[in-house]
Amino acid sequence: MRLAIDVMGGDQGPGVIVQGAAQAVLAHAELELDLFGPRQHLDAEISRLPQPLAAAASRLKLCDAPSVVRQDATAAWALRRGQQSSMCAMLRSVAEGRAAAGVSAGNTAALVALSRRELGMLAGMSRPAISTALPARAGGRCYLLDLGANIDLPAERLVDFAFLGAAMVACVDGVGRPRVALLNVGAEATKGNVCVREADRLLRKAVACEAVSGKWREIDYPAFERPDFDYVGYVEGGDIFSGGVDVVVCDGFVGNAVLKSSEGLTRMLVERVQMAFESTLGGRLASLLARPVLKRLKQELDPVRYNGASLLGLKGIVVKSHGSTPAVGFYYAIRRAMREVEQNLPARMAASWSRR
Amino acid sequence: MRLAIDVMGGDQGPGVIVQGAAQAVLAHAELELDLFGPRQHLDAEISRLPQPLAAAASRLKLCDAPSVVRQDATAAWALRRGQQSSMCAMLRSVAEGRAAAGVSAGNTAALVALSRRELGMLAGMSRPAISTALPARAGGRCYLLDLGANIDLPAERLVDFAFLGAAMVACVDGVGRPRVALLNVGAEATKGNVCVREADRLLRKAVACEAVSGKWREIDYPAFERPDFDYVGYVEGGDIFSGGVDVVVCDGFVGNAVLKSSEGLTRMLVERVQMAFESTLGGRLASLLARPVLKRLKQELDPVRYNGASLLGLKGIVVKSHGSTPAVGFYYAIRRAMREVEQNLPARMAASWSRR
C-alpha cells in the first residue's frame, strides 16, 4: 500500500509529520509513503530522524514540491497559486492513482478546495464534508460531520451528509444499519432553525419511503431508494457522547465548534485531574496505584488517537490531520487513511451514493 | 431577599424543584421564596419534603397558578395561552417588584418570550441572551452566550451580546476589564461565515474608537463609547476552556450545541473514569485513597454546580435552570439569582448599556 503525505501542513513544522510517517512504515510492513515538500526540508527532516525511526527512511520516498500552502491562505489563493505546493502535488498523486490515499495536516479550506478540484466529487455532491469519530459511552464512538468545510448550508446538503456519514460508518466500521441523527437545540419538532427543520422533513420522507409507498417522490427533492440507515431524528449536543447514535449531522460551523470545544474540555479535565492527584500525598499514592488504569484511560480517550478526519464525497481518499498534532497523532491519521483504503471506501461509497 | 420560583418546569416534576428551594432557604437565612404552581402540586410536594428539608416550609410561600407551560409548547403558545401558567405568574411577580428575581427550569423558548414581555428589555435590545459559566483551566471560568434563545442572528446582535456579557462579568464576578471573544472556526481573518466576520469588524471598530478618533462613527451602526472590555478577536471552541477569555460570544444554535456537548462529554468522561477505577483491584484501592481528591474534583467540575443560566438584556433578573437538574442543581440556580440580586445586576447593566 502506497500513500501520499503532505509534509508541510503541521503547525509544528515538517519534523513531526516526517516522524509520524516513519512510525507508520515501521509499524506496517506493507506500507510505503511518498512525502511531498520542498526538497531541502525533506532531506533535512529525514537526516534528523532519531533511532529507531531512521530505519524507516528507505520506505519514505521524497517527492520535491517547491511551494507551501500557508495556514492563513484562502481557498481561492490555493486554487490559483497553489499548483506547485506540497498539498496539491500530494493530491495529484492520489488523483493519478500513484497513491491510494493522501494525508495532510495543512490548511483545511485549501485542502477541501484542492481535493475537490484534483480528485473530483461523487455525482451530485458539491463539496466534501469533513468527518471524525468522537469517543462515546460504553466504549462506543460517534462520527460528527460536517466539521468546518461547509458553512451556511442548504438543507439538502445536510441530507447528503446523512447518506455520506451512514455509508462511511457501514463501510469502515462495519455497522449494518447506522443510526443517524440531526444536531439541534432540542428534541422537539418546533426547535431549531429553518435549515435543520427542512433537513428533518426531507430525511423523514427519505427513510419512510416504503411506508408511504412512493408518495414522497412527488416532492422536488431527488428520490431516495431504501437508505441503508435509520434516521433517529433530532439529538442535542450531549447525545454525541451517549453511545445512542453512530452519525450526527450538522452545519460545518457548529460541528467545528463542538469538536474543538470537546478537545479543549478534555485537555482541561485531564489537566485538572492530574493537578488534583498531585496536590495531596493520598492522591500521589493513588495515582501510583492507578497508573495502569490511568494509562489505559488516556489511551482510550486521548484526542490524539481520534486524529484523522475523513473528507467524504470525493472520488478518492483524503484524510485531514489536526495541524497541532504530535507525531503519534499524525501516525493515527495515516492509520485512518489505511483503513479506508483496506475497506475500499470510495468505490463502496459511490455504490451507496448511486443507490440514493 | 425574596425570589420567585416556577415549580412546574423541571423534567423530573415539581418535587426536585421544591427540594432545591427548601435547600436554598435552609442555607440562606435571609432568603424567602414564593413558589408558583397549581395548588395541589405545591401542597403535595411540601407535605412530601423529607427531614430536615421540611423545616424550610415556613419560608416557602405557596402561590397558586393553575396552568403549566409544557416542554413541547412553542413560544407563541406561551404568549397567547400561558397567562395563567406558573411561569408567567412567577415572571409577573418579578415585574411587579414582589420578587427580586425569578428562577425556572421550564421551556426555554417560552421563558425567553414571556420574560421579554413581562419584564421588558433594555433599550435597543430585541431579545434576551442566555449565558452560563463553564469551568476553565487553572480554576477559571468562561461565560458563553447565546445558548439557544437567538438563532440565525444579524451581526449587530452578536455585538450586543459582547457588551451584555462583558457588563455581566464585570458586575457579578468583579472582573475589571473582561476579555471578550467571538467564536469562529479558526483564528484567521478569512475564516467563518458572513455574520461572524461582520460582527468582528463592528467590534474592532467599537473597541478601537479612541484610536481612530471617531471616524468609525460614520458607519450606520450606533456609536459606542469607551467599551469596558477588551475585544480579543476570534477564538475556536477549545479556547472556551483555556482560561484566556472571560466571555465567548456566538449564535444561539452554536452555543447550545457547545454547552450540551460539553455536558455530555463530561458525563461520559466521569463514567469512563469510574468504570476504569472499578475494573481492577489497584484501581479500587486507588479510588479509596484518592476519595478526597476525587470528591473535590467532582465538586469543582460538576455541571450541576454551574447550573443556572442568566437571561441578559432584561429589565430584571431571570435565571434558567437545566430541566434535568437534580435538587442541588436547582439550588445552585437559585444561588446564581441571589448573586445577581446582591450585585444589583439590572441597574448596573442598564448603566453600562446606556454608555454603549
XYZ file of C-alpha atoms in Angstrom:
712
model
C 0.000 0.000 0.000
C 1.320 3.384 -1.027
C 0.015 6.638 0.461
C 0.878 10.277 -0.279
C 1.814 12.605 2.592
C 1.849 16.423 2.583
C 4.797 17.149 4.856
C 4.347 20.930 5.056
C 0.985 21.333 6.783
C 1.519 20.955 10.522
C 1.672 23.857 12.960
C 4.887 22.405 14.403
C 6.728 22.148 11.099
C 7.603 19.187 8.880
C 9.626 17.307 11.534
C 6.569 15.999 13.371
C 4.943 14.862 10.128
C 8.047 13.000 8.923
C 8.384 11.308 12.322
C 4.729 10.227 12.225
C 5.262 8.861 8.712
C 8.342 6.952 9.852
C 6.387 5.431 12.771
C 3.707 4.308 10.339
C 6.032 2.452 7.942
C 7.851 0.795 10.844
C 4.524 -0.396 12.290
C 3.109 -1.617 8.969
C 5.374 -3.759 6.794
C 3.163 -3.396 3.722
C 3.192 0.419 3.791
C 5.193 2.807 1.616
C 4.859 6.553 1.802
C 5.541 9.320 -0.707
C 6.468 12.512 1.161
C 5.724 15.800 -0.612
C 7.513 19.023 0.298
C 10.408 21.295 -0.655
C 13.432 19.071 -1.230
C 15.671 20.803 1.337
C 13.047 20.359 4.091
C 12.552 16.704 3.251
C 16.285 15.977 3.233
C 16.831 17.835 6.485
C 14.000 16.084 8.325
C 14.991 12.623 7.095
C 18.588 13.171 8.205
C 17.317 14.348 11.585
C 15.163 11.242 12.245
C 16.222 9.714 15.576
C 16.845 5.981 16.042
C 14.918 3.713 15.630
C 12.820 5.851 13.260
C 15.782 6.419 10.927
C 15.434 2.786 9.811
C 12.216 3.802 8.067
C 13.951 6.119 5.630
C 14.241 3.517 2.875
C 10.454 3.252 2.616
C 9.891 7.022 2.611
C 10.146 8.337 -0.949
C 10.940 12.047 -1.126
C 8.976 13.965 -3.753
C 10.020 17.568 -4.334
C 7.213 20.146 -4.313
C 8.729 23.609 -4.116
C 5.940 25.709 -2.534
C 3.696 25.604 0.521
C 0.062 26.491 1.249
C 0.270 28.596 4.377
C -2.206 28.279 7.260
C -3.579 31.743 6.578
C -4.029 31.258 2.821
C -7.557 31.334 1.424
C -9.059 28.519 -0.623
C -9.116 30.896 -3.612
C -5.385 31.549 -3.235
C -4.675 27.812 -3.038
C -6.683 27.108 -6.190
C -4.990 29.902 -8.141
C -1.447 29.877 -6.777
C -1.044 26.526 -5.063
C -0.226 24.420 -8.137
C 3.377 23.790 -7.043
C 2.525 23.244 -3.397
C 3.181 20.085 -1.429
C -0.549 19.798 -0.758
C -1.516 19.992 -4.414
C 1.249 17.607 -5.528
C 0.174 15.113 -2.859
C -3.454 15.265 -4.053
C -2.428 14.908 -7.682
C -0.576 11.711 -6.927
C -3.808 10.346 -5.402
C -5.867 11.556 -8.357
C -3.467 9.889 -10.793
C -3.530 6.609 -8.901
C 0.110 6.681 -7.819
C -1.051 6.686 -4.202
C -4.141 5.007 -2.721
C -4.862 7.886 -0.339
C -3.492 11.233 0.815
C -2.920 12.750 4.259
C -2.304 16.401 5.179
C -2.165 18.400 8.410
C -2.442 21.650 6.450
C -4.924 24.451 5.822
C -8.400 22.891 5.892
C -10.099 25.270 3.467
C -7.302 24.821 0.946
C -7.316 21.035 1.354
C -11.052 20.901 0.754
C -10.877 23.150 -2.315
C -7.857 21.419 -3.851
C -9.194 17.911 -3.102
C -12.419 18.776 -4.851
C -10.626 20.012 -7.934
C -7.923 17.336 -8.117
C -9.993 14.266 -7.186
C -13.494 15.287 -8.226
C -16.742 14.684 -6.361
C -19.355 11.934 -6.399
C -22.162 12.931 -8.763
C -24.474 15.439 -7.114
C -22.120 16.343 -4.239
C -20.939 19.925 -4.276
C -18.170 19.983 -1.664
C -16.501 17.411 0.572
C -17.770 17.029 4.129
C -15.256 16.526 6.914
C -15.986 13.864 9.497
C -14.227 12.417 12.502
C -15.058 9.983 15.282
C -15.504 11.065 18.887
C -15.438 8.634 21.842
C -18.849 7.753 23.299
C -20.229 5.871 26.298
C -19.629 2.173 26.838
C -16.585 2.131 24.587
C -18.521 3.382 21.592
C -17.831 6.181 19.144
C -19.863 8.641 17.106
C -18.988 10.308 13.815
C -19.684 14.006 13.574
C -19.986 15.831 10.247
C -19.500 18.431 8.879
C -16.530 19.848 10.777
C -15.794 23.095 9.053
C -15.714 22.739 5.303
C -19.313 23.745 4.743
C -20.858 26.804 6.360
C -24.360 28.230 5.892
C -25.644 25.143 4.146
C -28.948 24.468 2.432
C -30.976 21.621 3.980
C -30.255 19.293 1.053
C -26.561 19.270 1.955
C -27.363 18.080 5.480
C -29.360 15.249 3.909
C -26.356 14.403 1.700
C -24.176 14.334 4.822
C -26.542 11.844 6.471
C -26.105 9.495 3.493
C -22.331 10.016 3.346
C -21.861 9.502 7.083
C -24.027 6.378 7.096
C -22.190 4.918 4.101
C -18.823 5.617 5.734
C -19.760 4.005 9.072
C -21.203 0.981 7.273
C -18.066 0.614 5.160
C -15.219 1.466 7.548
C -16.697 0.332 10.885
C -18.900 -2.461 9.545
C -22.103 -1.159 11.169
C -25.033 -2.899 9.496
C -27.646 -0.223 9.864
C -26.147 3.022 11.205
C -28.256 5.277 13.417
C -28.106 8.788 12.005
C -29.323 11.960 13.741
C -29.530 15.700 13.093
C -27.978 18.006 15.679
C -30.479 20.523 17.026
C -31.073 22.734 20.078
C -33.804 20.455 21.403
C -35.577 17.225 20.568
C -38.970 18.841 19.975
C -40.173 19.310 16.386
C -40.619 23.055 16.908
C -36.951 23.651 17.748
C -34.097 24.803 15.559
C -33.541 26.927 12.524
C -35.297 26.648 9.180
C -32.494 24.662 7.576
C -32.429 21.937 10.228
C -36.208 21.602 10.233
C -36.263 21.258 6.452
C -33.480 18.647 6.561
C -35.508 16.737 9.164
C -38.551 16.791 6.877
C -36.517 15.532 3.908
C -34.869 12.778 5.956
C -38.205 11.614 7.368
C -39.504 11.372 3.833
C -36.397 9.532 2.697
C -36.386 6.873 5.375
C -40.149 6.430 5.352
C -40.284 5.858 1.614
C -41.636 2.307 1.758
C -44.308 3.131 4.305
C -45.792 5.889 2.218
C -45.442 3.793 -0.958
C -43.659 6.236 -3.145
C -45.858 9.219 -2.462
C -42.989 11.388 -1.306
C -41.458 11.063 -4.742
C -43.773 13.797 -5.868
C -41.709 16.365 -3.971
C -38.959 18.190 -5.761
C -36.122 16.548 -3.848
C -34.469 13.680 -5.755
C -35.807 10.272 -4.858
C -34.030 8.108 -2.313
C -34.289 4.375 -2.501
C -34.019 2.178 0.533
C -31.495 4.156 2.561
C -29.180 1.838 4.463
C -29.599 3.662 7.787
C -32.109 4.549 10.465
C -32.870 8.224 10.830
C -33.472 8.802 14.553
C -34.463 12.484 14.325
C -33.051 15.376 16.325
C -30.430 14.980 19.017
C -28.787 17.569 21.265
C -25.052 18.066 21.691
C -24.851 15.755 24.699
C -26.164 12.814 22.678
C -22.986 12.737 20.589
C -21.309 11.088 23.589
C -24.249 8.957 24.745
C -23.471 5.944 22.556
C -27.000 6.008 21.127
C -26.159 7.191 17.610
C -23.469 6.402 15.034
C -23.583 9.601 12.973
C -24.539 13.166 13.946
C -25.018 15.640 11.112
C -24.704 19.417 11.388
C -23.502 22.574 9.666
C -19.712 22.900 9.483
C -19.586 25.898 11.803
C -21.475 24.047 14.545
C -19.522 20.821 14.062
C -16.199 22.622 14.222
C -17.230 24.455 17.408
C -18.379 21.202 19.040
C -15.228 19.288 18.021
C -12.790 21.988 19.131
C -14.601 22.638 22.394
C -14.698 18.903 23.152
C -10.957 18.678 22.613
C -10.343 21.740 24.768
C -12.583 20.432 27.527
C -10.851 17.035 27.510
C -7.441 18.712 27.797
C -8.677 20.900 30.654
C -10.236 17.964 32.524
C -7.111 15.808 32.154
C -5.009 18.694 33.488
C -7.345 19.222 36.433
C -7.335 15.518 37.292
C -3.528 15.429 37.205
C -3.232 18.556 39.340
C -5.719 17.212 41.877
C -3.848 13.911 42.211
C -0.524 15.729 42.548
C -1.812 18.064 45.234
C -2.059 15.560 48.111
C 0.017 12.649 49.381
C -3.006 10.355 49.170
C -3.541 11.494 45.611
C 0.090 10.845 44.673
C -0.047 7.356 46.162
C -3.339 6.713 44.442
C -2.001 7.764 41.068
C 0.920 5.346 41.523
C -1.502 2.526 42.319
C -3.820 3.502 39.498
C -1.097 4.036 36.911
C -2.173 1.125 34.645
C -5.795 2.238 34.867
C -4.965 5.855 34.068
C -2.698 4.817 31.214
C -5.411 2.708 29.614
C -7.958 5.507 30.074
C -5.662 8.026 28.442
C -5.174 5.643 25.527
C -8.900 5.150 25.102
C -9.877 8.800 25.312
C -6.852 10.695 24.030
C -7.959 13.022 21.196
C -4.662 12.135 19.508
C -5.974 8.610 18.915
C -9.016 10.027 17.197
C -6.883 12.215 14.962
C -7.602 11.856 11.273
C -10.750 13.336 9.768
C -12.128 11.926 6.522
C -13.034 14.142 3.583
C -16.227 12.478 2.355
C -17.873 12.788 -1.045
C -14.627 12.758 -3.021
C -13.758 10.191 -5.663
C -10.718 9.237 -3.574
C -9.419 9.092 -0.003
C -8.084 12.198 1.708
C -7.543 12.394 5.465
C -7.051 15.663 7.322
C -4.818 15.549 10.388
C -5.027 18.152 13.122
C -2.479 20.887 12.494
C -1.223 20.799 16.065
C -0.975 17.036 16.493
C 2.227 15.363 17.738
C 3.958 12.724 15.604
C 1.903 9.881 17.062
C -1.277 11.764 16.143
C -0.132 12.037 12.546
C 0.535 8.305 12.654
C -3.118 7.762 13.652
C -4.237 9.914 10.722
C -2.204 7.650 8.394
C -3.831 4.613 10.043
C -7.238 6.122 9.335
C -6.321 6.503 5.651
C -5.046 2.903 5.556
C -8.317 1.597 6.976
C -10.302 3.469 4.354
C -8.076 2.029 1.632
C -8.455 -1.509 3.032
C -12.216 -1.126 3.111
C -12.265 0.291 -0.403
C -14.232 3.302 0.802
C -14.564 5.361 -2.407
C -15.985 2.513 -4.519
C -18.410 1.383 -1.799
C -19.402 4.964 -1.077
C -20.043 5.594 -4.763
C -22.214 2.451 -4.933
C -24.175 3.521 -1.851
C -24.428 7.041 -3.184
C -25.771 5.934 -6.574
C -28.497 3.891 -4.814
C -29.564 7.062 -3.033
C -34.390 38.731 49.872
C -37.448 37.316 48.171
C -37.258 35.325 44.918
C -39.967 33.811 42.729
C -39.725 30.151 41.693
C -41.576 28.401 38.862
C -42.129 24.952 40.338
C -43.542 23.292 37.224
C -40.664 23.397 34.740
C -38.296 20.538 35.519
C -38.177 17.301 33.551
C -38.402 15.353 36.818
C -41.519 17.047 38.106
C -42.081 19.660 40.816
C -40.599 17.570 43.674
C -36.997 18.244 42.695
C -37.652 21.982 42.355
C -39.351 22.252 45.751
C -36.497 20.315 47.375
C -33.933 22.641 45.766
C -35.915 25.635 47.008
C -36.025 24.188 50.537
C -32.258 23.614 50.480
C -31.775 27.241 49.465
C -33.816 28.770 52.306
C -32.157 26.479 54.863
C -28.713 27.549 53.623
C -29.511 31.280 53.484
C -31.238 32.796 56.500
C -32.154 35.987 54.640
C -33.923 34.174 51.787
C -37.659 33.753 51.250
C -39.142 32.058 48.224
C -42.514 32.346 46.501
C -43.328 29.051 44.794
C -45.633 29.235 41.768
C -47.613 26.225 40.565
C -51.008 24.513 40.718
C -52.091 24.495 44.378
C -52.500 20.725 44.656
C -48.954 20.112 43.344
C -47.483 22.660 45.747
C -49.315 21.223 48.756
C -48.368 17.669 47.823
C -44.667 18.446 47.351
C -44.424 20.476 50.557
C -46.021 17.681 52.555
C -43.621 15.198 50.963
C -40.466 17.160 51.893
C -38.149 14.846 53.860
C -36.422 15.906 57.083
C -34.508 18.159 57.514
C -35.868 19.970 54.434
C -39.393 20.049 55.878
C -38.195 22.711 58.332
C -37.954 25.097 55.378
C -41.693 25.043 54.695
C -42.441 28.159 56.742
C -40.290 30.286 54.423
C -41.752 28.849 51.226
C -44.870 30.774 50.267
C -47.217 28.835 48.020
C -48.729 30.869 45.165
C -51.429 29.151 43.131
C -51.011 29.287 39.343
C -53.416 26.833 37.759
C -51.766 26.025 34.407
C -48.396 24.862 33.121
C -46.212 25.639 30.070
C -45.266 22.215 28.753
C -41.792 21.386 27.467
C -43.081 20.963 23.923
C -45.082 24.223 23.850
C -43.989 26.912 21.410
C -43.146 30.463 22.456
C -46.211 31.627 20.506
C -48.436 29.276 22.508
C -46.937 30.506 25.789
C -47.522 34.146 24.860
C -51.106 33.515 23.782
C -52.257 30.826 26.193
C -49.774 30.879 29.063
C -51.300 33.756 31.059
C -52.334 31.514 33.945
C -49.165 29.452 33.943
C -46.754 29.103 36.846
C -44.000 30.505 34.617
C -45.950 33.629 33.700
C -47.158 34.233 37.271
C -43.571 33.883 38.534
C -42.335 36.429 35.986
C -45.176 38.821 36.774
C -44.215 38.839 40.443
C -40.676 39.869 39.387
C -42.018 42.521 37.005
C -44.224 43.957 39.746
C -41.375 44.074 42.254
C -42.820 41.479 44.639
C -39.737 39.335 43.999
C -36.167 40.463 43.280
C -35.553 37.698 40.727
C -37.186 34.638 39.170
C -35.949 31.099 38.532
C -37.439 28.445 36.244
C -36.338 25.044 34.946
C -39.017 25.148 32.253
C -39.350 25.514 28.492
C -36.544 27.849 27.368
C -38.286 29.362 24.357
C -41.368 30.136 26.452
C -39.280 31.575 29.304
C -37.442 33.875 26.904
C -40.630 35.068 25.222
C -42.587 35.570 28.450
C -39.635 37.257 30.231
C -39.321 39.697 27.382
C -42.998 40.592 27.516
C -43.415 40.665 31.298
C -40.128 42.376 32.286
C -39.279 44.359 29.153
C -35.880 44.780 27.531
C -33.078 47.312 27.873
C -33.489 49.969 25.182
C -32.231 48.693 21.841
C -32.134 45.003 22.817
C -34.549 42.821 20.903
C -34.449 39.502 22.783
C -32.733 38.215 25.921
C -29.472 36.326 25.501
C -28.850 33.257 27.640
C -25.450 32.905 29.259
C -23.805 30.462 31.609
C -20.319 29.899 33.015
C -18.204 26.902 32.052
C -15.145 25.779 34.028
C -11.791 26.719 32.512
C -8.112 25.983 33.138
C -6.341 26.972 36.327
C -9.575 27.234 38.274
C -11.027 29.823 35.934
C -14.374 30.056 34.173
C -15.702 31.439 30.912
C -19.179 32.710 30.115
C -20.702 31.533 26.851
C -23.589 33.347 25.158
C -26.001 32.929 23.484
C -27.155 29.444 24.454
C -30.263 28.891 22.436
C -32.620 31.838 22.592
C -31.361 33.511 19.442
C -30.852 31.639 16.188
C -29.814 32.997 12.777
C -28.757 36.345 14.187
C -27.641 39.503 12.433
C -24.095 40.617 13.293
C -25.333 43.548 15.398
C -26.881 41.113 17.907
C -23.519 39.403 18.410
C -22.051 42.838 19.159
C -24.837 43.439 21.694
C -24.011 40.097 23.313
C -20.374 41.132 23.685
C -21.474 44.220 25.613
C -24.012 42.296 27.719
C -21.568 39.513 28.548
C -18.816 41.962 29.477
C -21.176 44.008 31.683
C -22.376 40.853 33.432
C -18.868 39.540 34.146
C -17.786 42.954 35.396
C -20.811 43.215 37.674
C -21.303 39.683 39.000
C -17.707 38.411 39.008
C -15.962 41.747 39.576
C -13.656 41.464 36.563
C -12.237 44.913 35.861
C -11.757 44.636 32.144
C -13.277 41.445 30.759
C -11.660 39.748 27.748
C -14.354 39.117 25.156
C -14.016 36.939 22.039
C -16.094 35.812 19.068
C -16.384 32.065 18.467
C -15.241 31.088 14.988
C -13.935 28.076 13.061
C -10.388 29.437 13.012
C -8.370 32.370 14.227
C -7.558 33.698 10.745
C -9.431 36.731 9.461
C -10.614 34.853 6.366
C -12.480 32.200 8.375
C -16.120 31.953 9.328
C -19.462 32.979 7.967
C -20.542 36.445 6.869
C -22.284 37.236 10.155
C -19.262 36.467 12.354
C -16.901 38.412 10.106
C -19.202 41.425 10.176
C -19.514 41.230 13.982
C -15.717 41.116 14.181
C -15.478 44.252 12.048
C -18.015 46.089 14.219
C -16.316 45.045 17.452
C -12.887 46.090 16.175
C -14.352 49.465 15.337
C -16.049 49.698 18.717
C -13.005 48.934 20.829
C -10.654 50.968 18.642
C -12.856 54.039 18.767
C -10.350 56.279 20.503
C -7.506 55.286 18.190
C -9.415 56.181 15.039
C -10.779 59.385 16.641
C -14.409 58.952 15.855
C -14.092 58.115 12.199
C -15.938 54.858 12.565
C -18.981 56.815 13.672
C -19.715 57.424 10.050
C -20.899 53.832 9.678
C -24.550 53.095 10.190
C -24.075 51.143 13.430
C -24.813 53.198 16.575
C -21.776 54.730 18.207
C -20.069 53.020 21.107
C -18.238 54.996 23.729
C -15.363 53.608 25.751
C -16.400 49.970 25.990
C -15.416 48.490 29.342
C -13.836 45.379 27.851
C -11.040 44.133 25.632
C -12.101 42.522 22.389
C -9.568 39.763 21.719
C -10.884 38.707 18.288
C -11.756 35.208 17.126
C -11.315 32.130 19.271
C -12.012 28.484 18.492
C -14.152 26.143 20.588
C -11.185 24.855 22.592
C -10.340 28.339 23.846
C -13.533 28.427 25.922
C -11.740 26.137 28.386
C -8.262 27.646 28.102
C -8.729 30.300 30.788
C -7.641 33.025 28.351
C -11.019 34.720 27.874
C -13.913 35.738 30.129
C -16.727 35.860 27.574
C -17.222 33.967 24.306
C -19.992 35.176 22.009
C -21.790 33.081 19.395
C -25.110 32.353 17.745
C -27.607 30.536 19.995
C -27.577 27.366 17.922
C -23.789 27.061 18.174
C -23.698 27.966 21.874
C -26.386 25.442 22.726
C -24.569 22.703 20.790
C -21.273 23.521 22.537
C -22.853 23.655 26.011
C -24.831 20.438 25.647
C -21.929 18.553 24.093
C -19.608 19.736 26.866
C -22.039 18.454 29.484
C -22.431 15.154 27.660
C -18.683 14.754 27.277
C -18.082 15.483 30.976
C -20.687 12.871 31.976
C -19.124 10.333 29.625
C -15.594 11.001 30.892
C -16.636 10.767 34.555
C -18.369 7.460 33.822
C -15.319 6.118 31.998
C -13.018 7.152 34.844
C -15.268 5.460 37.404
C -15.517 2.275 35.343
C -11.769 2.182 34.836
C -11.103 2.545 38.565
C -13.696 -0.110 39.399
C -12.274 -2.604 36.915
C -9.057 -3.510 38.764
C -8.075 -4.125 42.356
C -5.341 -1.471 42.105
C -7.923 0.942 40.758
C -10.373 0.232 43.580
C -7.652 0.746 46.184
C -6.543 3.904 44.441
C -10.037 5.324 44.375
C -10.318 4.701 48.141
C -7.034 6.527 48.709
C -7.971 9.305 46.340
C -11.501 9.738 47.608
C -10.969 13.292 48.984
C -9.227 14.319 45.760
C -11.961 12.867 43.570
C -14.656 14.427 45.714
C -13.101 17.881 45.415
C -12.634 17.446 41.672
C -16.237 16.439 41.216
C -17.292 19.496 43.201
C -15.156 21.795 41.098
C -16.176 20.437 37.715
C -19.678 19.084 38.235
C -22.002 20.677 35.633
C -24.605 20.772 38.417
C -22.555 23.457 40.168
C -22.586 25.558 37.035
C -26.341 25.205 36.722
C -28.193 28.490 36.370
C -28.053 30.446 33.128
C -28.723 34.184 33.147
C -31.201 35.808 30.781
C -29.370 39.008 29.863
C -30.790 42.202 28.418
C -33.979 42.143 30.505
C -35.003 44.881 32.922
C -34.899 42.308 35.712
C -33.266 39.076 36.829
C -34.372 35.725 35.438
C -32.294 32.557 35.791
C -32.920 29.433 33.744
C -32.130 26.133 35.409
C -31.452 22.994 33.415
C -34.650 20.996 33.018
C -32.978 17.763 34.055
C -31.042 19.029 37.059
C -31.295 17.345 40.479
C -32.449 19.327 43.531
C -28.940 20.511 44.356
C -28.587 21.865 40.808
C -31.766 23.875 41.221
C -30.312 25.193 44.470
C -27.273 26.449 42.508
C -29.587 28.189 40.031
C -31.219 29.989 42.976
C -27.745 30.931 44.246
C -26.953 32.414 40.827
C -30.101 34.545 41.016
C -29.188 35.644 44.568
C -25.721 36.746 43.445
C -27.199 38.804 40.621
C -29.608 40.445 43.069
C -26.774 41.192 45.538
C -24.713 42.765 42.750
C -27.697 44.777 41.524
C -27.197 43.423 38.019
C -30.104 45.047 36.116
C -29.300 48.615 37.235
C -25.574 48.257 36.587
C -26.221 46.534 33.281
C -28.571 49.338 32.222
C -25.929 51.924 33.148
C -23.275 50.080 31.178
C -25.692 49.580 28.302
C -26.613 53.273 28.135
C -22.907 54.202 27.922
C -22.633 51.954 24.896
